[in-house]
Short mmCIF file of N, CA, C and O in Angstrom, two decimals:
data_model
loop_
_atom_site.label_atom_id
_atom_site.label_comp_id
_atom_site.label_asym_id
_atom_site.label_seq_id
_atom_site.Cartn_x
_atom_site.Cartn_y
_atom_site.Cartn_z
N MET A 1 199.11 62.98 65.28
CA MET A 1 199.58 63.92 66.27
C MET A 1 200.71 64.73 65.63
O MET A 1 201.67 64.17 65.16
N ALA A 2 200.54 66.05 65.61
CA ALA A 2 201.52 66.90 64.93
C ALA A 2 202.27 67.73 65.95
O ALA A 2 201.69 68.49 66.70
N TYR A 3 203.59 67.56 65.99
CA TYR A 3 204.45 68.37 66.84
C TYR A 3 205.46 69.06 65.95
O TYR A 3 206.11 68.45 65.13
N SER A 4 205.59 70.36 66.10
CA SER A 4 206.68 71.07 65.43
C SER A 4 207.19 72.11 66.40
O SER A 4 206.43 72.87 66.98
N PHE A 5 208.48 72.11 66.61
CA PHE A 5 209.09 72.99 67.60
C PHE A 5 209.99 74.00 66.92
O PHE A 5 210.60 73.72 65.90
N ALA A 6 210.12 75.17 67.48
CA ALA A 6 211.03 76.21 67.01
C ALA A 6 211.67 76.82 68.24
O ALA A 6 211.24 76.59 69.37
N LYS A 7 212.73 77.60 68.03
CA LYS A 7 213.40 78.26 69.16
C LYS A 7 212.52 79.34 69.77
O LYS A 7 212.72 79.74 70.89
N ALA A 8 211.54 79.79 69.01
CA ALA A 8 210.66 80.85 69.48
C ALA A 8 209.66 80.28 70.49
O ALA A 8 209.56 79.09 70.69
N SER A 9 208.92 81.17 71.13
CA SER A 9 207.89 80.75 72.06
C SER A 9 206.83 79.96 71.32
O SER A 9 206.56 80.19 70.17
N LEU A 10 206.22 79.03 72.02
CA LEU A 10 205.22 78.18 71.41
C LEU A 10 203.84 78.70 71.75
O LEU A 10 203.57 79.12 72.85
N SER A 11 202.98 78.67 70.76
CA SER A 11 201.58 78.97 71.03
C SER A 11 200.85 77.65 71.02
O SER A 11 201.06 76.81 70.15
N LEU A 12 200.03 77.43 72.01
CA LEU A 12 199.37 76.14 72.15
C LEU A 12 197.98 76.18 71.57
O LEU A 12 197.22 77.11 71.81
N ALA A 13 197.67 75.18 70.79
CA ALA A 13 196.31 74.98 70.33
C ALA A 13 195.83 73.71 71.01
O ALA A 13 196.36 72.64 70.80
N VAL A 14 194.83 73.83 71.86
CA VAL A 14 194.42 72.73 72.70
C VAL A 14 193.11 72.17 72.15
O VAL A 14 192.17 72.91 71.90
N SER A 15 193.05 70.87 71.97
CA SER A 15 191.84 70.23 71.48
C SER A 15 190.83 70.09 72.61
O SER A 15 191.14 70.30 73.77
N ASN A 16 189.62 69.68 72.26
CA ASN A 16 188.55 69.57 73.25
C ASN A 16 188.80 68.48 74.28
O ASN A 16 188.23 68.50 75.36
N SER A 17 189.65 67.51 73.98
CA SER A 17 189.86 66.40 74.91
C SER A 17 190.75 66.76 76.09
O SER A 17 190.88 65.98 77.01
N CYS A 18 191.37 67.92 76.06
CA CYS A 18 192.29 68.31 77.13
C CYS A 18 191.52 68.86 78.32
O CYS A 18 190.53 69.54 78.18
N GLN A 19 192.02 68.56 79.49
CA GLN A 19 191.42 69.04 80.72
C GLN A 19 192.39 69.97 81.40
O GLN A 19 193.58 69.71 81.44
N LYS A 20 191.89 71.07 81.96
CA LYS A 20 192.74 72.02 82.67
C LYS A 20 192.69 71.70 84.15
O LYS A 20 191.63 71.58 84.72
N SER A 21 193.87 71.56 84.77
CA SER A 21 193.92 71.33 86.20
C SER A 21 195.14 72.05 86.77
O SER A 21 196.24 71.83 86.32
N ASN A 22 194.89 72.91 87.75
CA ASN A 22 195.96 73.67 88.40
C ASN A 22 196.81 74.45 87.40
O ASN A 22 198.01 74.46 87.47
N SER A 23 196.17 75.09 86.44
CA SER A 23 196.78 75.92 85.41
C SER A 23 197.79 75.18 84.54
O SER A 23 198.61 75.78 83.90
N LYS A 24 197.75 73.86 84.51
CA LYS A 24 198.57 73.08 83.61
C LYS A 24 197.63 72.34 82.65
O LYS A 24 196.58 71.86 83.06
N VAL A 25 198.01 72.26 81.41
CA VAL A 25 197.18 71.58 80.43
C VAL A 25 197.64 70.14 80.33
O VAL A 25 198.80 69.87 80.06
N THR A 26 196.74 69.21 80.59
CA THR A 26 197.07 67.80 80.49
C THR A 26 196.05 67.12 79.60
O THR A 26 194.88 67.46 79.62
N SER A 27 196.48 66.14 78.83
CA SER A 27 195.55 65.43 77.96
C SER A 27 194.97 64.24 78.72
O SER A 27 195.60 63.67 79.60
N SER A 28 193.79 63.89 78.35
CA SER A 28 193.12 62.77 78.99
C SER A 28 193.78 61.46 78.57
O SER A 28 193.96 61.20 77.39
N ARG A 29 194.17 60.63 79.52
CA ARG A 29 194.94 59.43 79.23
C ARG A 29 194.09 58.34 78.59
O ARG A 29 194.50 57.67 77.66
N PHE A 30 192.88 58.14 79.06
CA PHE A 30 192.07 57.03 78.60
C PHE A 30 190.97 57.47 77.64
O PHE A 30 190.04 56.73 77.41
N SER A 31 191.09 58.63 77.09
CA SER A 31 190.07 59.14 76.20
C SER A 31 190.30 58.65 74.78
O SER A 31 191.42 58.43 74.35
N SER A 32 189.24 58.48 74.02
CA SER A 32 189.36 58.08 72.62
C SER A 32 189.45 59.30 71.71
O SER A 32 189.57 59.16 70.51
N ARG A 33 189.41 60.48 72.30
CA ARG A 33 189.49 61.72 71.51
C ARG A 33 190.94 62.00 71.12
O ARG A 33 191.87 61.36 71.59
N LYS A 34 191.11 63.04 70.31
CA LYS A 34 192.45 63.42 69.85
C LYS A 34 193.28 63.96 71.01
O LYS A 34 192.77 64.64 71.89
N PRO A 35 194.60 63.72 71.04
CA PRO A 35 195.47 64.23 72.10
C PRO A 35 195.81 65.71 71.88
O PRO A 35 195.46 66.30 70.87
N LEU A 36 196.51 66.28 72.84
CA LEU A 36 196.97 67.66 72.79
C LEU A 36 197.88 67.89 71.60
O LEU A 36 198.77 67.10 71.33
N THR A 37 197.64 68.97 70.85
CA THR A 37 198.51 69.30 69.72
C THR A 37 199.24 70.60 70.03
O THR A 37 198.66 71.53 70.56
N VAL A 38 200.51 70.65 69.71
CA VAL A 38 201.33 71.83 69.93
C VAL A 38 201.74 72.38 68.58
O VAL A 38 202.29 71.65 67.76
N VAL A 39 201.45 73.64 68.34
CA VAL A 39 201.78 74.27 67.07
C VAL A 39 202.78 75.38 67.34
O VAL A 39 202.55 76.23 68.19
N ALA A 40 203.90 75.38 66.65
CA ALA A 40 204.94 76.39 66.86
C ALA A 40 204.65 77.61 66.00
O ALA A 40 204.23 77.49 64.85
N ALA A 41 204.88 78.76 66.56
CA ALA A 41 204.74 80.01 65.81
C ALA A 41 206.05 80.27 65.10
O ALA A 41 207.10 80.23 65.70
N THR A 42 205.98 80.51 63.80
CA THR A 42 207.21 80.84 63.07
C THR A 42 207.44 82.32 63.21
O THR A 42 206.57 83.13 62.92
N ARG A 43 208.63 82.69 63.67
CA ARG A 43 208.94 84.09 63.95
C ARG A 43 210.33 84.41 63.46
O ARG A 43 211.17 83.55 63.29
N ASN A 44 210.57 85.68 63.31
CA ASN A 44 211.89 86.19 62.98
C ASN A 44 212.75 86.14 64.25
O ASN A 44 212.27 86.41 65.34
N GLN A 45 214.03 85.81 64.11
CA GLN A 45 214.91 85.74 65.28
C GLN A 45 215.18 87.11 65.89
O GLN A 45 215.61 87.21 67.03
N ASP A 46 214.93 88.19 65.14
CA ASP A 46 215.18 89.54 65.64
C ASP A 46 213.94 90.15 66.28
O ASP A 46 213.85 91.36 66.44
N SER A 47 212.96 89.34 66.65
CA SER A 47 211.75 89.86 67.27
C SER A 47 211.52 89.18 68.60
O SER A 47 212.11 88.15 68.91
N SER A 48 210.63 89.76 69.41
CA SER A 48 210.37 89.25 70.73
C SER A 48 208.94 89.60 71.12
O SER A 48 208.37 90.57 70.63
N TRP A 49 208.35 88.82 72.03
CA TRP A 49 206.99 89.09 72.50
C TRP A 49 207.03 90.10 73.64
O TRP A 49 207.80 89.95 74.58
N TYR A 50 206.19 91.12 73.56
CA TYR A 50 206.08 92.15 74.59
C TYR A 50 204.63 92.30 75.02
O TYR A 50 203.73 92.28 74.18
N GLU A 51 204.40 92.46 76.33
CA GLU A 51 203.10 92.89 76.82
C GLU A 51 203.06 94.39 76.63
O GLU A 51 203.99 95.09 77.01
N VAL A 52 202.00 94.91 76.04
CA VAL A 52 201.91 96.33 75.75
C VAL A 52 200.76 96.92 76.56
O VAL A 52 199.65 96.40 76.55
N GLU A 53 201.06 98.01 77.29
CA GLU A 53 200.06 98.71 78.10
C GLU A 53 200.02 100.17 77.70
O GLU A 53 201.07 100.82 77.60
N ASP A 54 198.83 100.69 77.49
CA ASP A 54 198.64 102.12 77.24
C ASP A 54 198.53 102.81 78.59
O ASP A 54 197.63 102.53 79.37
N MET A 55 199.48 103.70 78.89
CA MET A 55 199.54 104.33 80.21
C MET A 55 198.73 105.62 80.30
O MET A 55 198.73 106.27 81.33
N SER A 56 198.05 106.01 79.22
CA SER A 56 197.18 107.17 79.29
C SER A 56 196.03 106.86 80.24
O SER A 56 195.55 105.73 80.27
N PRO A 57 195.59 107.86 81.02
CA PRO A 57 194.52 107.56 81.97
C PRO A 57 193.24 107.17 81.25
O PRO A 57 192.86 107.85 80.32
N PRO A 58 192.58 106.13 81.62
CA PRO A 58 192.95 105.05 82.52
C PRO A 58 193.87 104.06 81.81
O PRO A 58 193.72 103.84 80.60
N PRO A 59 194.81 103.44 82.51
CA PRO A 59 195.72 102.47 81.88
C PRO A 59 194.94 101.27 81.34
O PRO A 59 194.05 100.76 82.01
N THR A 60 195.28 100.84 80.13
CA THR A 60 194.62 99.69 79.52
C THR A 60 195.66 98.76 78.91
O THR A 60 196.68 99.22 78.40
N ARG A 61 195.39 97.46 78.97
CA ARG A 61 196.28 96.47 78.35
C ARG A 61 195.90 96.33 76.89
O ARG A 61 194.74 96.18 76.55
N LEU A 62 196.90 96.38 76.03
CA LEU A 62 196.68 96.25 74.59
C LEU A 62 197.01 94.86 74.09
O LEU A 62 196.92 94.60 72.89
N GLY A 63 197.43 93.98 74.98
CA GLY A 63 197.71 92.60 74.60
C GLY A 63 199.19 92.32 74.46
O GLY A 63 200.04 93.15 74.78
N VAL A 64 199.49 91.15 73.93
CA VAL A 64 200.86 90.71 73.72
C VAL A 64 201.15 90.78 72.23
O VAL A 64 200.38 90.27 71.41
N HIS A 65 202.25 91.46 71.86
CA HIS A 65 202.57 91.69 70.46
C HIS A 65 204.02 91.29 70.16
O HIS A 65 204.89 91.38 71.02
N ASP A 66 204.25 90.87 68.93
CA ASP A 66 205.57 90.48 68.46
C ASP A 66 206.23 91.71 67.85
O ASP A 66 205.80 92.19 66.80
N LEU A 67 207.24 92.25 68.53
CA LEU A 67 207.92 93.47 68.10
C LEU A 67 209.42 93.22 68.01
O LEU A 67 209.93 92.27 68.60
N PRO A 68 210.17 94.08 67.31
CA PRO A 68 211.63 93.92 67.23
C PRO A 68 212.27 93.96 68.62
O PRO A 68 211.79 94.66 69.51
N LYS A 69 213.35 93.21 68.79
CA LYS A 69 214.03 93.14 70.10
C LYS A 69 214.60 94.48 70.53
O LYS A 69 214.73 94.75 71.71
N ASN A 70 214.98 95.32 69.57
CA ASN A 70 215.60 96.59 69.93
C ASN A 70 214.58 97.71 70.13
O ASN A 70 214.94 98.88 70.13
N THR A 71 213.30 97.39 70.33
CA THR A 71 212.29 98.40 70.64
C THR A 71 212.60 99.00 72.00
O THR A 71 212.80 98.29 72.97
N HIS A 72 212.68 100.35 72.04
CA HIS A 72 213.07 101.00 73.28
C HIS A 72 212.35 102.33 73.42
O HIS A 72 211.53 102.70 72.58
N ASN A 73 212.67 103.07 74.48
CA ASN A 73 212.01 104.34 74.78
C ASN A 73 212.10 105.30 73.60
O ASN A 73 213.16 105.44 72.99
N GLY A 74 210.98 105.98 73.31
CA GLY A 74 210.95 106.97 72.24
C GLY A 74 210.61 106.39 70.88
O GLY A 74 210.36 107.14 69.95
N ASP A 75 210.59 105.07 70.74
CA ASP A 75 210.25 104.46 69.46
C ASP A 75 208.74 104.59 69.21
O ASP A 75 207.94 104.56 70.14
N THR A 76 208.38 104.71 67.95
CA THR A 76 206.98 104.75 67.56
C THR A 76 206.60 103.38 67.02
O THR A 76 207.27 102.85 66.14
N ILE A 77 205.52 102.80 67.57
CA ILE A 77 205.06 101.50 67.11
C ILE A 77 203.60 101.63 66.68
O ILE A 77 202.88 102.50 67.16
N THR A 78 203.18 100.78 65.76
CA THR A 78 201.81 100.76 65.30
C THR A 78 201.18 99.45 65.76
O THR A 78 201.70 98.38 65.49
N ILE A 79 200.04 99.57 66.47
CA ILE A 79 199.34 98.40 66.99
C ILE A 79 197.89 98.47 66.53
O ILE A 79 197.27 99.54 66.58
N GLU A 80 197.38 97.34 66.10
CA GLU A 80 195.98 97.28 65.68
C GLU A 80 195.11 97.02 66.89
O GLU A 80 195.21 95.98 67.52
N VAL A 81 194.25 98.00 67.21
CA VAL A 81 193.36 97.90 68.35
C VAL A 81 191.94 98.04 67.83
O VAL A 81 191.60 99.04 67.19
N GLU A 82 191.10 97.03 68.11
CA GLU A 82 189.70 97.03 67.67
C GLU A 82 189.59 97.30 66.18
O GLU A 82 188.83 98.17 65.74
N ALA A 83 190.37 96.60 65.38
CA ALA A 83 190.36 96.65 63.90
C ALA A 83 190.80 98.01 63.36
O ALA A 83 190.50 98.35 62.23
N GLN A 84 191.50 98.82 64.16
CA GLN A 84 192.05 100.10 63.71
C GLN A 84 193.51 100.16 64.10
O GLN A 84 193.86 99.91 65.25
N ALA A 85 194.37 100.52 63.15
CA ALA A 85 195.79 100.67 63.44
C ALA A 85 196.01 102.03 64.09
O ALA A 85 195.56 103.05 63.58
N GLN A 86 196.69 102.03 65.24
CA GLN A 86 196.97 103.26 65.96
C GLN A 86 198.45 103.33 66.27
O GLN A 86 199.09 102.32 66.53
N ASP A 87 198.99 104.55 66.25
CA ASP A 87 200.40 104.77 66.54
C ASP A 87 200.58 105.10 68.02
O ASP A 87 199.81 105.86 68.60
N TYR A 88 201.62 104.51 68.61
CA TYR A 88 201.96 104.72 70.01
C TYR A 88 203.44 105.04 70.12
O TYR A 88 204.25 104.62 69.30
N VAL A 89 203.79 105.79 71.17
CA VAL A 89 205.18 106.10 71.49
C VAL A 89 205.54 105.35 72.77
O VAL A 89 204.80 105.40 73.76
N VAL A 90 206.67 104.65 72.75
CA VAL A 90 207.10 103.86 73.91
C VAL A 90 207.63 104.82 74.97
O VAL A 90 208.56 105.58 74.73
N GLN A 91 207.01 104.79 76.15
CA GLN A 91 207.43 105.62 77.27
C GLN A 91 208.49 104.92 78.12
O GLN A 91 209.43 105.53 78.58
N ARG A 92 208.30 103.61 78.33
CA ARG A 92 209.20 102.88 79.19
C ARG A 92 209.23 101.42 78.76
O ARG A 92 208.22 100.85 78.40
N THR A 93 210.43 100.84 78.82
CA THR A 93 210.62 99.43 78.54
C THR A 93 210.97 98.73 79.84
O THR A 93 211.89 99.15 80.53
N VAL A 94 210.22 97.69 80.19
CA VAL A 94 210.46 96.96 81.43
C VAL A 94 210.89 95.54 81.08
O VAL A 94 210.17 94.82 80.40
N LEU A 95 212.09 95.16 81.53
CA LEU A 95 212.59 93.80 81.37
C LEU A 95 212.84 93.25 82.76
O LEU A 95 213.66 93.78 83.50
N ARG A 96 212.14 92.19 83.13
CA ARG A 96 212.31 91.59 84.45
C ARG A 96 212.94 90.22 84.30
O ARG A 96 212.59 89.46 83.39
N TYR A 97 213.82 89.90 85.24
CA TYR A 97 214.53 88.62 85.22
C TYR A 97 214.29 87.89 86.53
O TYR A 97 214.05 88.51 87.56
N LYS A 98 214.38 86.57 86.48
CA LYS A 98 214.19 85.75 87.67
C LYS A 98 215.42 84.86 87.84
O LYS A 98 215.92 84.30 86.87
N LEU A 99 215.90 84.75 89.07
CA LEU A 99 217.06 83.91 89.36
C LEU A 99 216.60 82.46 89.53
O LEU A 99 215.85 82.14 90.44
N GLU A 100 217.02 81.60 88.59
CA GLU A 100 216.68 80.18 88.64
C GLU A 100 217.95 79.36 88.48
O GLU A 100 218.67 79.53 87.50
N ARG A 101 218.21 78.50 89.45
CA ARG A 101 219.36 77.60 89.39
C ARG A 101 220.67 78.34 89.13
O ARG A 101 221.50 77.92 88.34
N GLY A 102 220.83 79.48 89.78
CA GLY A 102 222.07 80.23 89.67
C GLY A 102 222.22 81.06 88.41
O GLY A 102 223.27 81.63 88.17
N ARG A 103 221.16 81.17 87.60
CA ARG A 103 221.22 81.98 86.37
C ARG A 103 220.00 82.88 86.32
O ARG A 103 218.92 82.51 86.75
N TYR A 104 220.20 84.06 85.78
CA TYR A 104 219.08 84.97 85.57
C TYR A 104 218.43 84.63 84.24
O TYR A 104 219.07 84.60 83.20
N ARG A 105 217.12 84.40 84.28
CA ARG A 105 216.37 84.08 83.08
C ARG A 105 215.27 85.12 82.87
O ARG A 105 214.69 85.60 83.84
N PRO A 106 214.98 85.48 81.61
CA PRO A 106 213.94 86.48 81.36
C PRO A 106 212.59 86.02 81.89
O PRO A 106 212.19 84.87 81.68
N LYS A 107 211.91 86.91 82.59
CA LYS A 107 210.59 86.59 83.16
C LYS A 107 209.50 87.37 82.45
O LYS A 107 208.46 86.83 82.14
N GLU A 108 209.75 88.64 82.18
CA GLU A 108 208.70 89.49 81.63
C GLU A 108 209.31 90.58 80.76
O GLU A 108 210.36 91.12 81.06
N ARG A 109 208.62 90.88 79.67
CA ARG A 109 208.97 92.02 78.82
C ARG A 109 207.71 92.83 78.62
O ARG A 109 206.69 92.30 78.17
N ARG A 110 207.78 94.10 78.99
CA ARG A 110 206.59 94.94 78.93
C ARG A 110 206.95 96.31 78.37
O ARG A 110 208.00 96.85 78.68
N LEU A 111 206.08 96.84 77.54
CA LEU A 111 206.23 98.20 77.01
C LEU A 111 205.10 99.05 77.56
O LEU A 111 203.93 98.66 77.48
N GLU A 112 205.45 100.19 78.12
CA GLU A 112 204.44 101.16 78.55
C GLU A 112 204.42 102.24 77.48
O GLU A 112 205.44 102.89 77.23
N VAL A 113 203.27 102.41 76.83
CA VAL A 113 203.16 103.29 75.67
C VAL A 113 202.07 104.34 75.90
O VAL A 113 201.25 104.22 76.81
N ARG A 114 202.10 105.37 75.06
CA ARG A 114 201.05 106.38 75.01
C ARG A 114 200.73 106.66 73.56
O ARG A 114 201.59 106.54 72.69
N LYS A 115 199.48 107.04 73.30
CA LYS A 115 199.12 107.41 71.94
C LYS A 115 199.96 108.60 71.52
O LYS A 115 200.34 109.44 72.36
N THR A 116 200.25 108.70 70.24
CA THR A 116 201.14 109.74 69.74
C THR A 116 200.61 111.13 70.06
O THR A 116 201.36 112.01 70.49
N GLY A 117 199.31 111.35 69.89
CA GLY A 117 198.71 112.65 70.20
C GLY A 117 198.86 113.02 71.67
O GLY A 117 199.19 114.15 72.01
N ARG A 118 198.62 112.05 72.54
CA ARG A 118 198.75 112.29 73.98
C ARG A 118 200.20 112.57 74.36
O ARG A 118 200.49 113.43 75.20
N PHE A 119 201.15 111.86 73.74
CA PHE A 119 202.57 112.06 73.98
C PHE A 119 202.98 113.50 73.63
O PHE A 119 203.65 114.18 74.40
N LEU A 120 202.55 113.97 72.44
CA LEU A 120 202.90 115.33 72.02
C LEU A 120 202.25 116.38 72.92
O LEU A 120 202.86 117.40 73.23
N TYR A 121 201.00 116.13 73.34
CA TYR A 121 200.31 117.06 74.23
C TYR A 121 201.04 117.14 75.58
O TYR A 121 201.22 118.23 76.13
N ASN A 122 201.49 116.00 76.12
CA ASN A 122 202.24 116.01 77.38
C ASN A 122 203.56 116.76 77.26
O ASN A 122 203.96 117.49 78.17
N LYS A 123 204.26 116.58 76.12
CA LYS A 123 205.51 117.32 75.89
C LYS A 123 205.26 118.82 75.84
O LYS A 123 206.02 119.62 76.39
N PHE A 124 204.18 119.22 75.18
CA PHE A 124 203.83 120.63 75.10
C PHE A 124 203.57 121.20 76.50
O PHE A 124 204.08 122.28 76.85
N LEU A 125 202.81 120.45 77.32
CA LEU A 125 202.51 120.92 78.68
C LEU A 125 203.77 121.00 79.54
O LEU A 125 203.92 121.91 80.35
N GLU A 126 204.69 120.05 79.36
CA GLU A 126 205.96 120.10 80.09
C GLU A 126 206.76 121.34 79.71
O GLU A 126 207.33 122.01 80.59
N ASN A 127 206.79 121.68 78.43
CA ASN A 127 207.52 122.87 77.97
C ASN A 127 206.88 124.14 78.52
O ASN A 127 207.59 125.07 78.94
N VAL A 128 205.55 124.22 78.54
CA VAL A 128 204.87 125.39 79.09
C VAL A 128 205.18 125.52 80.58
O VAL A 128 205.45 126.62 81.07
N TYR A 129 205.16 124.42 81.30
CA TYR A 129 205.43 124.43 82.73
C TYR A 129 206.86 124.87 82.98
O TYR A 129 207.13 125.70 83.87
N ASN A 130 207.82 124.34 82.20
CA ASN A 130 209.23 124.72 82.39
C ASN A 130 209.46 126.20 82.07
O ASN A 130 210.25 126.87 82.74
N LEU A 131 208.77 126.75 81.05
CA LEU A 131 208.89 128.17 80.73
C LEU A 131 208.34 129.01 81.88
O LEU A 131 208.92 130.03 82.25
N ASP A 132 207.21 128.59 82.45
CA ASP A 132 206.58 129.32 83.54
C ASP A 132 207.46 129.30 84.80
O ASP A 132 207.61 130.31 85.47
N VAL A 133 208.08 128.16 85.10
CA VAL A 133 208.94 128.04 86.28
C VAL A 133 210.20 128.87 86.09
O VAL A 133 210.67 129.52 87.04
N ASN A 134 210.77 128.88 84.88
CA ASN A 134 212.00 129.64 84.63
C ASN A 134 211.76 131.15 84.66
O ASN A 134 212.66 131.91 85.03
N GLN A 135 210.57 131.62 84.27
CA GLN A 135 210.28 133.04 84.26
C GLN A 135 210.01 133.59 85.65
O GLN A 135 210.22 134.75 85.91
N SER A 136 209.53 132.77 86.56
CA SER A 136 209.20 133.29 87.90
C SER A 136 210.35 133.18 88.86
O SER A 136 211.44 132.93 88.65
#
């Protein structure tokens, strides 16, 4: 049985002997199979896991990615989608906290992004609209 822990989030590798019940993973007590194994992901302390969503119509989830903690609005990030690396611009950073036992604890980190081409096209349309409004 191999356990290794790190300060970072843990990714679970579950063997076949584990049974899922009520969204909790529990190992079979009387089984002769191998028990649950926990494998720690080695990560840089300056990075964090973010849920990434492409907000271009239609909105699509791009998955959970390990990005630098200081990723914020206007940053350009590269994400591999369907075996192709694509560049995205961060439109909005969402950090949600939950009050537990008198302390606020991080609940969710999400980045809302757009493809670089779509971002530039939207900026161009905003500039055209602002020029049209100012002239009339």
